[in-house]
Coordinates of C-alpha atoms in Angstrom, one line a residue:
M432 CA 34.9 -7.4 -0.6
P433 CA 31.8 -8.5 1.2
R434 CA 28.8 -6.8 -0.4
L435 CA 25.8 -4.9 1.2
Q436 CA 22.1 -5.3 0.8
S437 CA 19.0 -3.5 1.8
P438 CA 15.9 -2.7 0.1
W439 CA 16.7 1.1 -0.7
L440 CA 19.6 -0.4 -2.6
V441 CA 19.7 -1.0 -6.1
F442 CA 21.2 -4.3 -6.6
R443 CA 19.5 -7.3 -7.9
S444 CA 21.4 -10.5 -7.4
H445 CA 20.6 -13.1 -5.4
R446 CA 24.6 -13.8 -4.5
W447 CA 24.5 -10.4 -2.5
F448 CA 24.7 -11.1 1.5
L449 CA 22.0 -9.5 3.4
G450 CA 22.1 -8.5 7.1
F451 CA 20.8 -6.4 9.7
L452 CA 21.2 -4.9 12.8
I453 CA 17.9 -5.0 15.2
D454 CA 17.5 -2.9 17.8
P455 CA 15.3 -3.7 20.5
I456 CA 11.6 -3.7 19.6
V457 CA 9.1 -1.7 20.9
V458 CA 6.2 -4.1 22.0
S459 CA 3.2 -2.3 21.4
P460 CA 0.1 -2.8 23.9
L461 CA -2.8 -4.9 23.2
A462 CA -4.6 -3.6 20.4
G463 CA -7.8 -2.0 20.4
Y464 CA -9.3 -4.7 18.1
A465 CA -8.1 -7.7 19.4
G466 CA -12.0 -8.4 20.9
F467 CA -13.1 -9.0 17.7
T468 CA -10.4 -10.1 15.2
C469 CA -10.5 -14.2 15.2
D470 CA -8.2 -16.7 13.3
A471 CA -11.0 -17.4 10.3
T472 CA -11.3 -21.7 11.6
V473 CA -13.4 -20.3 14.0
F474 CA -15.4 -18.4 12.2
P475 CA -19.1 -20.3 10.9
K476 CA -19.2 -22.0 7.7
E477 CA -21.6 -20.1 6.1
A478 CA -22.7 -16.3 7.4
E479 CA -24.3 -13.5 6.4
Y480 CA -23.7 -9.6 6.6
D481 CA -24.3 -6.1 5.4
Y482 CA -20.8 -5.8 4.2
I483 CA -18.2 -7.8 3.3
I484 CA -14.7 -6.4 2.9
V485 CA -12.1 -8.3 1.5
G486 CA -8.7 -7.4 2.8
G487 CA -7.8 -5.8 5.9
G488 CA -5.7 -3.5 4.8
T489 CA -5.1 0.6 4.4
A490 CA -7.9 1.2 3.0
G491 CA -9.9 -1.9 4.1
C492 CA -9.5 -1.3 7.8
P493 CA -10.9 2.4 7.8
L494 CA -13.6 1.5 6.1
A495 CA -14.7 -1.3 8.3
A496 CA -14.9 1.2 11.2
T497 CA -16.3 3.3 9.6
L498 CA -19.5 1.3 8.4
S499 CA -19.7 -0.7 11.3
E500 CA -21.0 2.2 12.9
S501 CA -24.9 1.1 11.7
H502 CA -24.0 -2.4 9.9
R503 CA -22.7 -5.9 9.9
V504 CA -19.5 -5.6 8.9
L505 CA -17.1 -9.0 8.1
V506 CA -13.0 -8.1 7.4
L507 CA -11.7 -10.9 5.6
E508 CA -7.3 -10.9 5.9
R509 CA -5.3 -13.1 3.8
G510 CA -2.5 -12.2 6.7
G511 CA -2.3 -12.7 10.3
A512 CA -2.9 -9.8 13.3
P513 CA 0.4 -7.2 13.3
G514 CA 1.2 -8.5 17.6
E515 CA 2.1 -11.7 15.7
F516 CA 5.6 -10.3 13.9
P517 CA 7.2 -8.2 16.5
S518 CA 9.8 -6.8 13.8
L519 CA 6.4 -4.9 12.8
A520 CA 6.5 -2.6 16.2
G521 CA 8.8 -0.2 15.5
Q522 CA 11.4 1.4 12.9
D523 CA 14.2 -0.4 13.2
G524 CA 12.0 -3.7 12.3
F525 CA 11.4 -2.3 8.9
L526 CA 14.6 -3.9 7.1
R527 CA 13.8 -6.9 8.7
T528 CA 10.4 -7.5 7.4
L529 CA 10.9 -6.7 4.3
V530 CA 13.8 -9.4 3.8
D531 CA 12.4 -12.1 6.3
T532 CA 10.1 -13.5 3.6
D533 CA 10.8 -16.8 3.5
A534 CA 7.4 -17.9 5.6
R535 CA 4.1 -18.6 4.0
D536 CA 2.6 -16.2 6.1
S537 CA 5.5 -13.6 6.3
P538 CA 3.6 -10.0 6.8
A539 CA 5.6 -8.9 3.4
Q540 CA 5.2 -10.8 0.7
P541 CA 7.7 -10.7 -1.7
F542 CA 6.7 -10.7 -5.8
T543 CA 9.2 -9.4 -8.5
S544 CA 7.8 -7.8 -11.7
D545 CA 8.6 -9.0 -15.4
E546 CA 11.5 -6.4 -15.3
G547 CA 13.3 -8.1 -12.3
V548 CA 12.5 -5.2 -9.8
P549 CA 12.0 -6.9 -6.9
N550 CA 8.9 -5.4 -4.5
A551 CA 6.2 -6.8 -1.8
R552 CA 3.1 -6.1 -0.6
G553 CA 1.3 -6.3 2.7
R554 CA 0.1 -9.5 4.2
V555 CA -0.9 -8.5 7.4
L556 CA -3.9 -6.7 9.3
G557 CA -3.1 -3.2 8.5
G558 CA -1.6 -3.8 5.1
S559 CA 1.1 -2.3 3.7
S560 CA 1.1 0.6 6.4
A561 CA 2.2 -2.1 8.6
I562 CA 4.9 -2.5 6.8
N563 CA 6.1 0.5 4.9
A564 CA 8.5 3.3 5.8
G565 CA 5.4 5.5 7.8
F566 CA 5.7 8.7 5.9
Y567 CA 2.4 9.9 6.0
S568 CA 1.7 13.2 3.2
R569 CA -1.5 13.9 2.0
A570 CA -2.3 13.8 -1.9
H571 CA -1.4 16.7 -4.4
P572 CA -4.1 19.0 -4.9
S573 CA -5.5 17.8 -8.6
F574 CA -5.4 14.2 -7.2
F575 CA -9.3 15.2 -6.5
D576 CA -9.7 17.4 -9.7
G577 CA -11.4 14.5 -11.2
G578 CA -11.6 13.9 -15.1
D579 CA -8.4 12.8 -17.2
A580 CA -5.9 14.8 -15.0
G581 CA -7.4 13.3 -11.6
G582 CA -6.1 10.2 -10.2
T583 CA -9.7 8.9 -10.6
V584 CA -12.7 9.9 -12.1
A585 CA -14.9 10.2 -8.4
A586 CA -16.5 13.9 -7.6
W587 CA -14.7 14.4 -4.5
N588 CA -16.7 16.2 -1.6
I589 CA -13.3 18.4 -0.8
G590 CA -15.2 19.0 2.6
L591 CA -15.7 15.4 3.5
V592 CA -12.1 14.5 2.1
N593 CA -10.6 16.8 4.4
E594 CA -12.8 15.6 7.1
S595 CA -11.8 12.1 6.6
F596 CA -7.7 13.2 6.4
E597 CA -8.3 14.4 10.1
W598 CA -10.1 11.7 11.2
V599 CA -7.3 9.4 10.1
E600 CA -4.6 11.7 11.5
R601 CA -5.6 11.8 14.9
E602 CA -4.8 8.2 15.3
V603 CA -1.6 7.7 13.1
A604 CA 0.1 11.0 12.3
F605 CA 2.7 11.8 14.5
R606 CA 5.5 14.8 14.3
P607 CA 9.2 13.3 14.0
V608 CA 12.0 14.8 15.2
L609 CA 14.6 15.2 13.1
R610 CA 18.5 14.1 13.8
S611 CA 21.7 15.2 11.6
W612 CA 21.3 13.0 8.7
Q613 CA 17.6 14.2 8.1
A614 CA 18.0 18.0 8.7
A615 CA 21.3 17.7 5.9
V616 CA 18.9 16.2 4.0
R617 CA 16.3 19.2 4.3
D618 CA 19.0 22.1 4.1
G619 CA 20.9 19.9 1.5
L620 CA 17.7 20.1 -1.1
L621 CA 16.9 23.7 -0.2
E622 CA 20.6 24.4 -1.4
A623 CA 19.3 22.3 -4.6
G624 CA 16.7 24.5 -5.4
A625 CA 13.5 23.0 -4.2
T626 CA 12.0 25.8 -2.2
P627 CA 10.6 27.2 -0.2
Y628 CA 11.1 25.7 3.2
N629 CA 7.4 25.3 4.2
G630 CA 8.3 23.2 7.6
F631 CA 6.1 20.2 9.1
T632 CA 3.1 19.9 7.3
V633 CA 1.2 17.2 6.0
E634 CA -0.1 18.9 3.1
H635 CA 1.8 18.4 -0.5
V636 CA 3.4 22.1 -1.5
V637 CA 6.2 22.4 -3.7
G638 CA 9.4 23.1 -1.9
T639 CA 11.1 21.1 0.8
K640 CA 9.1 20.2 3.8
I641 CA 8.9 17.8 6.9
G642 CA 6.1 15.1 6.5
A643 CA 4.0 13.4 9.1
A644 CA 5.3 9.8 10.2
T645 CA 3.0 6.9 11.4
F646 CA 5.7 6.0 14.3
D647 CA 5.0 8.0 17.5
S648 CA 7.7 9.4 19.7
H649 CA 8.5 6.3 21.3
G650 CA 9.1 4.2 17.9
R651 CA 6.4 2.8 18.0
R652 CA 4.4 2.1 14.6
H653 CA 1.0 3.4 13.8
S654 CA -1.0 1.6 10.8
A655 CA -4.7 1.2 9.3
A656 CA -4.7 -1.4 11.7
D657 CA -5.1 1.2 14.7
L658 CA -8.5 2.8 13.1
L659 CA -10.5 -0.2 13.7
R660 CA -10.4 1.1 17.5
F661 CA -13.0 3.4 16.0
A662 CA -15.2 0.2 14.8
N663 CA -18.5 -0.6 16.5
P664 CA -17.4 -3.8 18.0
T665 CA -20.7 -5.5 18.2
N666 CA -21.3 -4.7 14.4
I667 CA -17.9 -5.9 13.3
K668 CA -15.9 -9.1 13.1
V669 CA -12.3 -9.6 11.2
A670 CA -11.1 -13.2 10.1
I671 CA -7.6 -13.4 9.9
R672 CA -5.6 -15.9 7.9
A673 CA -8.9 -16.0 5.6
T674 CA -8.0 -16.3 1.5
V675 CA -11.0 -15.0 -0.3
H676 CA -10.6 -17.4 -3.3
R677 CA -13.8 -16.1 -5.5
I678 CA -16.8 -13.9 -4.9
L679 CA -20.3 -15.3 -5.5
L680 CA -22.0 -13.9 -8.4
N681 CA -25.5 -14.0 -10.0
P682 CA -26.7 -13.1 -12.9
V683 CA -29.3 -9.7 -13.1
L684 CA -32.3 -10.6 -15.2
P685 CA -33.6 -7.8 -17.6
G686 CA -36.6 -6.4 -15.9
S687 CA -36.0 -7.5 -12.2
L688 CA -35.5 -5.4 -9.1
S689 CA -32.5 -8.2 -8.7
L690 CA -31.7 -7.2 -4.8
S691 CA -29.2 -9.3 -3.3
L692 CA -30.9 -11.9 -1.4
S693 CA -29.3 -14.3 -0.1
G694 CA -31.8 -16.1 2.4
S695 CA -35.4 -15.6 3.4
Y696 CA -36.8 -13.3 6.0
R697 CA -40.2 -12.5 7.6
C698 CA -40.3 -8.9 8.1
P699 CA -43.0 -6.7 10.2
S700 CA -46.3 -5.2 9.0
N701 CA -45.0 -2.2 10.5
L702 CA -41.3 -2.5 8.2
A703 CA -41.9 1.4 6.8
S704 CA -41.1 2.9 10.1
M705 CA -38.4 0.7 10.4
V706 CA -35.0 3.0 11.2
L707 CA -33.4 2.5 8.2
G708 CA -30.1 0.1 7.8
R709 CA -30.5 -0.7 11.6
R710 CA -28.1 -3.5 12.7
Y711 CA -28.1 -5.4 16.3
W712 CA -25.2 -8.0 16.5
F713 CA -23.7 -9.8 19.9
G714 CA -21.8 -13.2 20.3
S715 CA -18.7 -14.2 19.2
C716 CA -17.1 -14.7 16.1
D717 CA -18.3 -18.5 15.9
Q718 CA -21.9 -17.3 16.5
P719 CA -23.7 -15.9 13.6
S720 CA -26.9 -13.6 14.1
S721 CA -29.9 -13.1 12.0
P722 CA -32.0 -10.3 12.5
P723 CA -35.6 -11.0 11.0
C724 CA -35.9 -8.7 8.9
T725 CA -33.4 -5.7 7.2
L726 CA -34.8 -2.8 5.4
L727 CA -33.2 -2.2 1.9
G728 CA -30.8 0.6 1.1
S729 CA -30.4 1.8 -2.2
S730 CA -26.5 0.5 -2.3
G731 CA -27.5 -3.0 -3.2
R732 CA -30.1 -2.0 -5.8
S733 CA -28.9 -2.8 -9.7
R734 CA -28.5 -0.2 -12.2
P735 CA -29.9 -0.5 -16.1
K736 CA -26.5 -2.0 -17.2
D737 CA -25.5 -3.9 -14.6
Q738 CA -25.4 -7.5 -15.4
V739 CA -24.0 -9.6 -12.6
M740 CA -24.8 -8.6 -8.6
A741 CA -22.3 -10.1 -5.9
A742 CA -24.0 -12.3 -3.4
G743 CA -21.2 -13.0 -1.2
V744 CA -17.4 -14.6 -1.4
V745 CA -15.8 -18.0 -0.6
Y746 CA -13.0 -17.8 1.4
R747 CA -10.6 -20.5 3.1
D748 CA -9.0 -20.6 6.5
G749 CA -5.8 -21.8 7.2
M750 CA -6.6 -25.2 7.7
G751 CA -8.0 -25.3 4.1
R752 CA -11.5 -25.6 5.1
H753 CA -14.1 -23.6 2.7
H754 CA -16.0 -20.7 4.1
R755 CA -19.0 -18.8 2.7
A756 CA -19.8 -15.2 3.6
K757 CA -23.3 -13.5 1.7
T758 CA -24.8 -9.9 1.8
R759 CA -27.6 -9.8 2.9
P760 CA -30.6 -7.8 1.2
G761 CA -28.8 -4.2 0.2
G762 CA -25.7 -5.1 1.0
E763 CA -22.2 -5.0 -0.7
V764 CA -19.3 -7.2 -1.5
I765 CA -16.3 -4.5 -1.5
L766 CA -12.7 -5.3 -2.5
S767 CA -9.6 -3.4 -0.6
A768 CA -7.2 -6.0 -1.4
G769 CA -4.7 -3.8 -3.0
A770 CA -3.3 -3.2 -6.7
L771 CA -2.2 -7.0 -7.1
G772 CA -5.1 -8.3 -5.1
S773 CA -8.4 -6.7 -6.1
P774 CA -7.7 -7.3 -10.2
Q775 CA -6.6 -10.4 -9.6
L776 CA -9.7 -11.8 -7.6
L777 CA -11.7 -10.0 -10.0
L778 CA -10.1 -12.6 -13.0
L779 CA -10.4 -15.4 -10.4
S780 CA -14.5 -14.8 -10.2
G781 CA -15.1 -14.4 -14.0
I782 CA -14.5 -10.4 -14.3
G783 CA -12.0 -9.7 -16.8
P784 CA -11.2 -10.2 -20.8
R785 CA -13.4 -12.7 -22.2
P786 CA -10.8 -14.1 -24.4
Y787 CA -8.4 -13.9 -21.3
L788 CA -10.7 -15.6 -19.1
S789 CA -12.0 -18.4 -21.2
A790 CA -8.3 -19.3 -21.9
W791 CA -7.9 -20.2 -18.0
G792 CA -11.2 -22.2 -18.1
I793 CA -12.6 -19.6 -15.8
P794 CA -16.7 -19.2 -16.8
V795 CA -17.0 -15.3 -17.7
A796 CA -19.4 -13.7 -15.8
L797 CA -19.1 -10.5 -17.1
H798 CA -16.9 -9.4 -20.2
H799 CA -14.8 -6.7 -18.9
P800 CA -11.4 -5.5 -21.3
S801 CA -9.5 -3.1 -18.4
V802 CA -9.3 -5.5 -15.4
G803 CA -5.7 -6.1 -14.8
R804 CA -4.8 -3.7 -17.2
H805 CA -3.2 0.3 -16.6
M806 CA -0.7 -1.0 -14.4
Y807 CA 1.9 1.8 -12.7
D808 CA 4.9 1.7 -10.5
N809 CA 7.0 4.4 -9.6
P810 CA 10.5 4.1 -10.7
R811 CA 12.9 4.7 -7.9
N812 CA 16.3 5.5 -8.6
S813 CA 18.9 5.9 -5.4
I814 CA 22.8 6.2 -4.4
S815 CA 23.5 4.5 -1.3
F816 CA 27.2 5.5 0.8
I817 CA 29.1 5.0 3.8
P818 CA 28.6 8.2 5.6
A819 CA 32.0 9.5 7.4
V820 CA 30.5 10.3 10.7
P821 CA 28.0 8.0 12.2
V822 CA 24.1 8.6 11.6
D823 CA 21.1 7.2 13.3
N824 CA 18.4 5.1 12.0
S825 CA 16.0 6.8 10.1
L826 CA 13.4 6.4 7.7
I827 CA 11.1 8.7 5.2
Q828 CA 10.9 12.0 7.3
V829 CA 12.0 15.0 4.8
V830 CA 11.0 15.2 1.0
G831 CA 11.7 18.1 -1.3
I832 CA 9.3 18.5 -4.3
P833 CA 11.0 21.2 -6.8
G834 CA 7.7 21.4 -8.9
A835 CA 4.2 20.1 -10.4
D836 CA 6.2 17.4 -12.5
A837 CA 8.8 17.2 -11.0
S838 CA 10.5 14.0 -9.4
F839 CA 10.7 13.5 -5.4
V840 CA 13.8 13.6 -3.4
E841 CA 13.4 11.7 0.1
A842 CA 16.5 10.0 2.0
V843 CA 17.2 6.8 4.4
S844 CA 19.7 5.7 6.7
N845 CA 20.4 2.6 7.9
I846 CA 22.6 0.3 10.0
V847 CA 23.3 -2.8 8.1
T848 CA 25.4 -6.2 8.9
F849 CA 28.0 -8.4 7.2
H850 CA 30.2 -11.3 7.4
S851 CA 32.6 -12.2 5.3
P852 CA 31.2 -14.5 2.1
A853 CA 34.0 -16.8 2.2
P854 CA 36.2 -18.1 5.3
S855 CA 39.4 -16.5 6.3
V856 CA 42.8 -18.4 7.7
F857 CA 42.9 -14.9 9.5
L858 CA 39.2 -15.1 11.1
H859 CA 37.8 -17.0 13.5
Q860 CA 34.9 -18.5 12.3
S861 CA 33.1 -16.9 15.7
A862 CA 34.1 -13.4 14.5
S863 CA 31.8 -10.7 14.8
P864 CA 29.6 -9.3 12.2
L865 CA 30.8 -5.6 10.8
F866 CA 27.8 -2.9 11.5
V867 CA 28.2 -0.3 8.7
T868 CA 26.0 2.8 8.2
V869 CA 24.8 3.2 4.7
A870 CA 22.9 6.4 3.9
T871 CA 20.5 6.4 1.1
L872 CA 19.2 9.3 -1.5
M873 CA 16.7 8.5 -3.6
E874 CA 14.3 10.1 -6.3
K875 CA 10.8 9.0 -7.4
V876 CA 9.2 9.7 -10.5
P877 CA 5.7 11.2 -10.1
G878 CA 2.8 9.9 -12.0
P879 CA 4.3 7.1 -13.7
A880 CA 3.2 7.6 -17.5
S881 CA 4.4 4.4 -18.3
E882 CA 1.8 1.8 -18.3
G883 CA 1.7 -1.9 -17.6
S884 CA -0.2 -5.2 -16.9
L885 CA -1.4 -7.6 -14.2
R886 CA -2.4 -11.5 -15.2
L887 CA -2.7 -14.4 -13.4
A888 CA 0.4 -16.9 -12.7
S889 CA -2.2 -19.7 -11.3
L890 CA -6.5 -20.4 -10.3
D891 CA -4.3 -20.3 -6.7
A892 CA -5.7 -16.6 -5.0
R893 CA -2.6 -17.2 -2.7
D894 CA 0.1 -16.9 -5.5
N895 CA 1.2 -13.6 -6.5
P896 CA 0.1 -12.3 -10.2
L897 CA 2.3 -11.9 -12.8
V898 CA 3.0 -7.9 -13.3
R899 CA 4.9 -6.0 -15.6
F900 CA 5.2 -2.0 -15.2
N901 CA 7.2 -0.9 -18.1
Y902 CA 9.1 1.2 -16.5
F903 CA 10.3 4.0 -18.7
S904 CA 8.5 2.9 -21.7
R905 CA 6.7 6.8 -21.9
P906 CA 9.7 9.2 -22.6
E907 CA 8.9 11.5 -20.0
D908 CA 9.0 9.5 -17.3
L909 CA 12.8 8.6 -18.4
A910 CA 13.3 12.9 -18.5
R911 CA 12.1 13.9 -15.2
C912 CA 14.4 10.6 -13.5
V913 CA 17.3 12.0 -15.3
A914 CA 16.0 15.5 -13.9
G915 CA 15.6 13.3 -10.5
V916 CA 19.3 12.3 -10.4
R917 CA 20.8 15.2 -11.4
R918 CA 19.6 16.4 -8.1
L919 CA 20.6 14.0 -6.6
G920 CA 24.1 14.7 -7.1
D921 CA 23.1 18.4 -6.2
V922 CA 22.1 17.4 -2.9
L923 CA 25.1 14.9 -2.5
Y924 CA 27.9 17.2 -3.3
G925 CA 26.0 20.3 -1.6
R926 CA 27.6 22.3 1.0
S927 CA 25.3 20.3 3.8
M928 CA 26.7 16.9 3.2
K929 CA 30.3 17.8 3.2
E930 CA 30.5 16.2 6.8
F931 CA 29.2 12.9 5.5
R932 CA 31.6 12.2 2.2
A933 CA 34.2 10.3 2.7
G934 CA 37.1 8.0 2.0
A935 CA 37.2 6.6 -1.7
T936 CA 36.4 8.6 -4.8
G937 CA 33.6 9.2 -7.2
L938 CA 33.6 11.7 -10.1
R939 CA 31.2 14.3 -10.5
G940 CA 30.2 16.3 -13.7
G941 CA 33.1 16.0 -16.4
R942 CA 35.7 17.6 -13.9
A943 CA 38.9 15.7 -13.4
G944 CA 38.7 16.4 -9.5
R945 CA 37.9 13.7 -7.2
R946 CA 34.9 13.4 -4.8
D947 CA 35.3 12.2 -1.5
T948 CA 32.1 9.5 -1.8
R949 CA 32.4 5.5 -1.0
F950 CA 28.9 4.2 -2.8
V951 CA 27.4 1.2 -2.1
G952 CA 26.6 0.2 -5.4
P953 CA 26.3 1.7 -8.4
A954 CA 27.9 5.6 -8.2
L955 CA 26.5 8.4 -10.1
P956 CA 27.8 9.0 -13.7
A957 CA 31.0 10.4 -14.3
N958 CA 29.6 13.0 -16.7
M959 CA 26.6 14.3 -15.1
S960 CA 25.9 16.3 -18.2
D961 CA 25.8 13.9 -20.4
D962 CA 21.9 12.9 -20.8
A963 CA 22.7 9.8 -22.3
A964 CA 24.8 8.4 -19.8
V965 CA 22.4 9.7 -16.8
A966 CA 19.2 8.1 -18.6
A967 CA 21.4 4.9 -18.9
F968 CA 21.5 5.1 -14.8
C969 CA 17.9 5.1 -14.5
R970 CA 17.2 2.3 -16.4
R971 CA 20.1 0.4 -15.0
T972 CA 19.5 1.3 -11.2
V973 CA 15.3 1.2 -11.7
S974 CA 13.9 0.1 -8.1
T975 CA 10.6 0.6 -6.6
L976 CA 9.3 2.8 -3.5
W977 CA 6.6 0.4 -3.3
H978 CA 3.9 2.4 -4.8
Y979 CA 2.3 0.4 -7.2
H980 CA -1.2 1.3 -7.9
G981 CA -4.0 0.4 -10.9
G982 CA -5.4 -2.8 -12.3
C983 CA -9.0 -1.5 -11.6
A984 CA -8.5 1.8 -12.9
S985 CA -11.3 4.4 -12.3
G986 CA -13.2 5.5 -15.2
K987 CA -12.4 2.3 -16.9
V988 CA -13.2 -0.8 -14.1
V989 CA -15.2 1.5 -11.4
D990 CA -17.4 4.3 -11.5
G991 CA -17.2 7.9 -9.4
D992 CA -18.5 5.7 -6.7
F993 CA -16.0 3.0 -6.6
R994 CA -19.0 0.4 -8.4
V995 CA -17.9 -2.5 -10.8
M996 CA -19.1 -1.3 -13.9
G997 CA -21.9 -3.6 -14.9
A998 CA -21.8 -5.3 -11.3
A999 CA -24.0 -4.2 -8.7
A1000 CA -23.4 -4.3 -5.1
L1001 CA -19.4 -4.6 -5.7
R1002 CA -17.1 -2.1 -5.2
V1003 CA -12.9 -2.0 -5.2
V1004 CA -11.7 0.7 -2.8
D1005 CA -8.2 0.7 -2.9
G1006 CA -5.2 2.2 -4.5
S1007 CA -5.8 -0.3 -7.7
T1008 CA -8.4 2.7 -8.8
F1009 CA -5.8 5.4 -8.8
R1010 CA -4.3 6.3 -12.2
V1011 CA -1.6 8.4 -10.6
S1012 CA 0.2 7.9 -7.2
P1013 CA -1.5 10.5 -4.7
G1014 CA 1.6 13.0 -3.8
T1015 CA 5.2 11.9 -2.7
N1016 CA 3.6 9.0 -0.6
P1017 CA 0.1 7.4 -0.9
Q1018 CA -0.8 5.8 2.6
A1019 CA -2.2 8.8 3.8
T1020 CA -4.7 8.9 0.3
V1021 CA -5.5 5.5 0.8
M1022 CA -6.6 5.6 4.5
M1023 CA -8.6 8.9 3.9
M1024 CA -10.6 6.7 1.2
G1025 CA -11.4 3.7 3.3
R1026 CA -13.1 6.4 5.8
Y1027 CA -14.3 8.8 2.6
V1028 CA -15.9 5.9 0.9
G1029 CA -17.4 4.4 3.6
L1030 CA -18.9 7.6 5.0
K1031 CA -20.3 8.1 1.8
M1032 CA -21.8 4.5 1.7
L1033 CA -23.7 5.4 5.2
Q1034 CA -25.5 8.7 3.5
E1035 CA -26.8 6.1 0.6
R1036 CA -28.5 4.1 2.9
E1037 CA -29.8 7.2 5.1
E1038 CA -31.3 8.6 1.6

C-alpha cells in the first residue's frame, strides 16, 4: 500500500512518497514594509548605520521596528520577502512550505540533526514565524524568573514584558474558530485530566485552553514581518537576500575609551545641546546618508572586561558581491539570526572556543568556550490516524497543559494526497490521486533538560551548521515523554474521539480487545502500562516541533542585557539565548523579546 508522509508524521526514510493537497491561497495585500525593503544588490558597497540587525526574523523585525523610532537601522535578511512565496499566505500552504525545500532560496531551509531527525529553519523575512503552524501563546510565568530557574538571566521588567506582548498582539494574534476535530481534542483533553478548562487565552495556564493564532478570520497569515509596519520608514532599510559572512571586530585597547568609530565626523560647537541620538535619514536603498555628527549613547561603549568591539558586518548579495555595513558612534551589531544562525556567525567571526576555531583556521578574536554549546530541542512524539469522518484542515488551536512539568498535548489535521508508487495494469497513468485526511495527536516535552551542541559544517555562512540535540539523554525527559504518550492514548480512546476512530485495528493496554484505529505510521504500544515499551516508542518515534533553542545561552554567552560577554557593541536577541523553551510554543515570546529589548535599548540611549 502506498505510504503517506507529512511533517507531523514520524517517518524518516526518504523512500516514502510525499504529496499534498494545496487549497486556493488567500493572497495578502501589499505589505506595509515594501517601501523600505529592497534586494541587497541595490545597496551601496559601504554604508553606516546606528544599528545593524542580522536576521529579519521573529525577533529581528520587532526589534528593528522599535529601534527605528529614533535611530537609523539596517536589517539584513538572507531570504526573500513573504510575498514571493504564495504558500506562506495562508494555513493551507503550511505543509507545502515545509516540503518544497529544493530551491536554494526556499523559505524553509531543511536540516537534519546528527540523530537523523529532520528539521527546518526560516529563510524569509519574518523568519520561522512566516512558516510555522501559527499557534500563539505567551511564556510560562517562571520563564521570567531569572537565575537558574528562568529561561534567561535577564532581570525582566514584567510591566514592560506585558506591554511588549500587547504591542505584538495588536497586529498578529487572533482568536481561532474551533471546528469538529479541534473541539473534540479540547473535550478529550479534559476527559484525560488536563483540567480546568480555561477557554480562550494567550496566557500559559495549567489545564486545557484555546490559544491565539497568527492566521486571521480570512485564513491569512500574519508574521513578525507585519510588525515592520510600526517602523519609522525614514529610519529603516531592509535588505533581502543578504547573507552576513562575518562580524567586523576591533580590539579594545586597555585604558582606551574604545568607542565604535567607523568614520571621521566634524561636530558643531553646540554638541551638548543636541538631542541625544536624533537621526535624520531620507533617500532610497542605494542612497546612503551620513549626518555630520552623532552624539554618543551609552550602548556603544566598552566595558572593563570587553576585549573586542563590533564595528559592522560583511554581507554578500545574491550576485555574490560583498558589502560592508558599519556602525556609527554609539551603534551596535545585533544578531537575530536564530538558534542556528547566531552561534554559527559568532564562530565564523572568531568568537568561540579557541582550540576549535584554530582547528578551522579561523583567527580567534575572543575565546568564548560556550558558543555553540547548550543547544536544546523539545522532543515531539506523535500518533497519526485516518479518522472515520471527514475533518477540515486545522493547525494547532488547542493545547493541554496537565501540570508545571508535564508534556504539552496538541493536535493538527491535514488533507494529504498520494499516488501509487508503482504502475499497475489496473490503473491508467492519468488516474487521479487519492485525498486522505490524517489526524495527528502529539506531545511535546517541556524544557528540555537534554543538552546538545552545534558545530560548523563549512566556512560558508549559507550552509547549515551541524547540530546534535541528544534527545532523551536526560532521564527526566524520557519520563515526561512516557507520561505524555500515555496521555495521548487517554485522549485517543476517550469518549470524545469515538466518532473519529475507524476501520482497522489497534490495541490499548494489555487487553485483548480490538480498537478501531487506522494508524498512519507507528501505532501506540500494545501494552501502554509497560514503561520499557513506551520508552522505546519515545526513542523510536522522536521528532521535532521546530522549537530548538540555545547556542548563545543566557548567562553563558550573553548577559542579562543580551550583550555578548567580552564584546562591546554586540548583542544576541533571539531564541539562541534561551535555556528553556518558553511556554507551549515560543514565537509569541520571541516577538515580545524583540520589542522589549528594543525599548530597553532606547531607554539606555536616552539615559
